[in-house]
Amino acid sequence: MSEKAGRAATSRGFGRVIVFVYGILAFAASGRATFELTTKFSDAPFPYSLSILAAVIYVVATWALATGRRRIALATVSFELLGVLAVGLSSLLATDKFPEASVWSDFGAGYGWVPLVLPMVGLWWLYRTRRVG
Amino acid sequence: MNELQVVLSVLAALVALVLVWHIVRDEQVTNVGFFGLVALQVGLVVQLVWGVVRVADNHDGVSVAAYLAYLIGALLILPVAFLWSASEKSRSGTAVLLVGVLVLPVLFLRLHDLWSAHV
């Protein structure tokens, strides 16, 4: 019963927009990761591995939000926020480790800061749609 | 950007304005908005054909895989937005369409950047 209600909550209303933006980012990140993996992975394994990790996280988050799997959504969205903050900070401090940009480098500036803003909106939405008790 | 992409960007901006108008007034998308989206989609099909013809010719320095990925990605976004928004008869459904329309000029810029590597 609660699962059913949860299904309705995260992908309805404003959640429709959030899931769509997540889907676009998941598609973009997957495309980028596939491209990097198949053409130039050995050039910079570390940031390109991060790209793959980010892509997987975005795909799972999109699916979880679209189907109302709140716990998985919370875990992946939180991970994104930590990821974009950690990678953003370290790409500023340790530029030698990031010869090539990843999705999360410079706090997602290459994607119009969407990778930074979206997890915050996602967490707010999960909180907004929570069921009390 | 080339002429087709400029025209499509202007059209995308106009359709976006119509969608914002509907969101502000909290009303359903009318025929004007719908046919605007259809016109955009037709333009994107033309862009795909034109883009494929272009990369089939001399494309030294251009990443063909990425270029084709963006052309095809641009073609998918409006149909997906339309299907995803279809069951949401509210402002949010219209906002999904708006996001889809606003992403298009970004893709045009990326296509332009990818082609500018052409030597």
Coordinates of C-alpha atoms in Angstrom, one line a residue:
Chain A
M1 CA 0.0 0.0 0.0
S2 CA 2.7 2.5 1.1
E3 CA 4.8 1.4 -1.9
K4 CA 1.9 2.2 -4.2
A5 CA 1.4 5.7 -2.6
G6 CA 5.1 6.2 -2.9
R7 CA 5.0 5.4 -6.6
A8 CA 2.5 8.1 -7.2
A9 CA 4.3 10.7 -5.1
T10 CA 7.8 11.1 -6.5
S11 CA 6.8 11.0 -10.2
R12 CA 3.6 13.1 -10.1
G13 CA 3.2 16.8 -10.2
F14 CA 6.5 18.8 -10.0
G15 CA 8.2 15.4 -9.7
R16 CA 7.4 14.9 -13.4
V17 CA 9.8 17.7 -14.3
I18 CA 12.5 16.5 -11.9
V19 CA 12.4 13.0 -13.4
F20 CA 12.6 14.4 -16.9
V21 CA 15.6 16.5 -16.1
Y22 CA 17.2 13.5 -14.4
G23 CA 16.5 11.5 -17.5
I24 CA 18.2 14.0 -19.7
L25 CA 21.2 14.1 -17.5
A26 CA 21.3 10.3 -17.2
F27 CA 21.2 10.1 -21.0
A28 CA 23.9 12.8 -21.4
A29 CA 26.2 11.2 -18.8
S30 CA 25.8 7.7 -20.2
G31 CA 26.6 9.0 -23.7
R32 CA 29.6 10.8 -22.5
A33 CA 30.8 7.8 -20.4
T34 CA 30.3 5.4 -23.4
F35 CA 32.2 7.7 -25.7
E36 CA 35.1 8.2 -23.3
L37 CA 35.3 4.5 -22.4
T38 CA 35.4 3.4 -26.1
T39 CA 37.7 6.0 -27.5
K40 CA 40.1 7.4 -25.0
F41 CA 39.8 5.7 -21.6
S42 CA 43.6 5.1 -21.2
D43 CA 44.3 8.8 -21.6
A44 CA 42.8 9.6 -18.2
P45 CA 41.4 6.5 -16.4
F46 CA 40.5 8.3 -13.1
P47 CA 38.1 11.1 -14.3
Y48 CA 36.7 8.8 -17.0
S49 CA 35.9 6.2 -14.3
L50 CA 34.2 8.9 -12.4
S51 CA 32.1 9.7 -15.5
I52 CA 31.0 6.0 -15.7
L53 CA 30.1 6.0 -12.0
A54 CA 28.2 9.3 -12.4
A55 CA 26.3 7.9 -15.4
V56 CA 25.3 4.7 -13.4
I57 CA 24.2 6.8 -10.4
Y58 CA 22.0 9.1 -12.7
V59 CA 20.4 6.2 -14.4
V60 CA 19.5 4.5 -11.1
A61 CA 18.3 7.8 -9.6
T62 CA 16.0 8.5 -12.6
W63 CA 14.5 5.0 -12.4
A64 CA 14.1 5.2 -8.6
L65 CA 12.3 8.6 -8.8
A66 CA 10.2 7.6 -11.7
T67 CA 8.9 4.4 -10.0
G68 CA 8.7 5.9 -6.4
R69 CA 11.5 3.8 -4.9
R70 CA 12.2 6.4 -2.2
R71 CA 15.1 4.7 -0.4
I72 CA 17.1 4.0 -3.5
A73 CA 16.3 7.6 -4.7
L74 CA 17.5 9.1 -1.4
A75 CA 20.7 7.1 -1.5
T76 CA 21.6 7.9 -5.2
V77 CA 20.5 11.6 -5.0
S78 CA 22.6 12.0 -1.8
F79 CA 25.5 10.3 -3.4
E80 CA 25.2 12.7 -6.4
L81 CA 25.4 15.7 -4.1
L82 CA 28.4 14.4 -2.3
G83 CA 30.0 13.4 -5.6
V84 CA 29.6 16.8 -7.3
L85 CA 30.8 18.6 -4.2
A86 CA 33.8 16.3 -3.6
V87 CA 34.8 16.1 -7.3
G88 CA 34.1 19.8 -7.8
L89 CA 36.4 20.7 -4.9
S90 CA 39.2 18.3 -5.8
S91 CA 39.1 19.4 -9.4
L92 CA 39.8 22.9 -8.2
L93 CA 42.6 21.9 -5.7
A94 CA 44.3 19.0 -7.6
T95 CA 44.1 20.0 -11.2
D96 CA 46.9 17.5 -12.1
K97 CA 44.6 14.6 -11.4
F98 CA 41.9 16.0 -13.7
P99 CA 43.6 16.6 -17.1
E100 CA 40.2 15.9 -18.7
A101 CA 37.0 17.1 -17.2
S102 CA 34.4 14.7 -15.8
V103 CA 30.7 15.4 -15.5
W104 CA 31.2 16.5 -11.9
S105 CA 34.4 18.6 -12.4
D106 CA 34.1 22.3 -11.5
F107 CA 30.8 21.5 -9.7
G108 CA 29.1 20.5 -13.0
A109 CA 29.8 23.9 -14.7
G110 CA 30.1 22.2 -18.1
Y111 CA 26.5 21.1 -17.8
G112 CA 25.1 24.5 -16.7
W113 CA 25.5 23.7 -13.0
V114 CA 22.6 21.3 -13.3
P115 CA 24.6 18.4 -11.6
L116 CA 25.0 20.7 -8.6
V117 CA 21.5 22.1 -8.4
L118 CA 19.5 18.9 -9.3
P119 CA 20.4 16.8 -6.3
M120 CA 19.4 19.6 -4.0
V121 CA 16.1 19.9 -5.8
G122 CA 15.8 16.1 -5.6
L123 CA 16.4 16.0 -1.9
W124 CA 13.9 18.8 -1.3
W125 CA 11.3 16.9 -3.4
L126 CA 11.9 13.6 -1.5
Y127 CA 11.4 15.6 1.7
R128 CA 8.3 17.4 0.4
T129 CA 6.7 14.1 -0.7
R130 CA 7.5 12.1 2.4
R131 CA 4.8 10.4 4.3
V132 CA 4.6 11.3 8.0
G133 CA 4.3 8.3 10.4
Chain B
M1 CA 25.5 27.9 -36.1
N2 CA 24.1 27.3 -39.5
E3 CA 20.9 28.8 -40.9
L4 CA 18.7 25.8 -40.1
Q5 CA 19.9 25.7 -36.4
V6 CA 19.3 29.5 -36.1
V7 CA 15.8 29.1 -37.5
L8 CA 15.1 26.2 -35.2
S9 CA 16.5 28.1 -32.2
V10 CA 14.1 31.0 -32.9
L11 CA 11.2 28.6 -33.3
A12 CA 12.2 26.9 -30.0
A13 CA 12.2 30.2 -28.3
L14 CA 8.7 31.1 -29.6
V15 CA 7.3 27.7 -28.6
A16 CA 9.0 28.1 -25.2
L17 CA 7.2 31.5 -24.8
V18 CA 3.8 29.9 -25.7
L19 CA 4.5 27.1 -23.1
V20 CA 5.5 29.7 -20.4
W21 CA 2.2 31.5 -21.2
H22 CA 0.2 28.4 -20.6
I23 CA 2.1 27.6 -17.4
V24 CA 1.5 31.1 -16.0
R25 CA -2.2 31.0 -16.9
D26 CA -2.4 27.4 -15.6
E27 CA -4.1 26.1 -18.8
Q28 CA -3.7 23.1 -21.1
V29 CA -1.4 23.4 -24.2
T30 CA -3.5 24.4 -27.2
N31 CA -3.1 23.6 -30.9
V32 CA -0.7 26.5 -31.4
G33 CA 1.7 25.0 -28.9
F34 CA 1.2 21.5 -30.2
F35 CA 1.8 22.3 -33.9
G36 CA 4.8 24.4 -32.8
L37 CA 6.3 21.2 -31.2
V38 CA 5.5 19.3 -34.4
A39 CA 7.2 21.9 -36.5
L40 CA 10.3 21.7 -34.3
Q41 CA 10.3 17.9 -34.6
V42 CA 10.1 18.1 -38.4
G43 CA 13.0 20.6 -38.4
L44 CA 15.0 18.2 -36.3
V45 CA 14.4 15.4 -38.8
V46 CA 15.6 17.7 -41.5
Q47 CA 18.7 18.5 -39.3
L48 CA 19.4 14.8 -38.9
V49 CA 19.3 14.2 -42.7
W50 CA 21.4 17.3 -43.3
G51 CA 23.9 16.4 -40.6
V52 CA 24.3 12.8 -41.9
V53 CA 24.9 14.1 -45.4
R54 CA 27.5 16.5 -44.0
V55 CA 29.5 13.9 -42.0
A56 CA 29.3 11.5 -44.9
D57 CA 31.4 14.1 -46.8
N58 CA 34.8 15.4 -45.7
H59 CA 34.8 15.4 -41.9
D60 CA 38.5 15.5 -40.9
G61 CA 38.9 16.2 -37.2
V62 CA 35.2 15.9 -36.4
S63 CA 34.2 13.1 -34.0
V64 CA 31.6 11.4 -36.1
A65 CA 30.2 9.2 -33.2
A66 CA 29.6 12.2 -31.0
Y67 CA 28.1 14.2 -33.8
L68 CA 25.7 11.5 -34.7
A69 CA 24.8 10.9 -31.1
Y70 CA 23.8 14.5 -30.7
L71 CA 21.8 14.5 -33.9
I72 CA 19.9 11.4 -32.8
G73 CA 19.6 12.6 -29.2
A74 CA 18.0 15.9 -30.4
L75 CA 15.5 13.8 -32.3
L76 CA 14.4 11.8 -29.3
I77 CA 13.9 14.6 -26.7
L78 CA 10.6 16.0 -27.8
P79 CA 8.8 12.7 -28.3
V80 CA 10.0 11.5 -24.9
A81 CA 8.9 14.8 -23.3
F82 CA 5.5 14.5 -25.0
L83 CA 4.9 10.9 -23.8
W84 CA 6.2 11.6 -20.3
S85 CA 4.0 14.7 -19.9
A86 CA 0.9 13.2 -21.5
S87 CA -0.5 11.8 -18.3
E88 CA 0.3 14.9 -16.3
K89 CA -2.5 17.4 -17.0
S90 CA -1.1 20.2 -15.0
R91 CA 1.5 23.0 -15.2
S92 CA 4.2 20.4 -14.5
G93 CA 3.3 18.5 -17.7
T94 CA 3.7 21.7 -19.7
A95 CA 6.9 22.4 -17.8
V96 CA 8.3 19.0 -19.0
L97 CA 7.7 20.1 -22.6
L98 CA 9.3 23.4 -21.8
V99 CA 12.5 21.7 -20.5
G100 CA 12.6 19.6 -23.7
V101 CA 12.3 22.6 -25.9
L102 CA 14.9 24.6 -24.0
V103 CA 17.5 21.8 -24.2
L104 CA 17.4 21.9 -28.1
P105 CA 19.4 25.1 -28.5
V106 CA 22.0 23.7 -26.1
L107 CA 22.3 20.6 -28.4
F108 CA 22.6 22.9 -31.5
L109 CA 25.5 24.7 -29.8
R110 CA 27.2 21.4 -29.0
L111 CA 26.8 20.2 -32.6
H112 CA 28.3 23.5 -33.7
D113 CA 31.2 23.1 -31.4
L114 CA 31.8 19.5 -32.5
W115 CA 31.8 20.6 -36.2
S116 CA 34.1 23.5 -35.5
A117 CA 36.9 21.0 -34.9
H118 CA 36.7 20.4 -38.7
V119 CA 40.0 21.2 -40.3

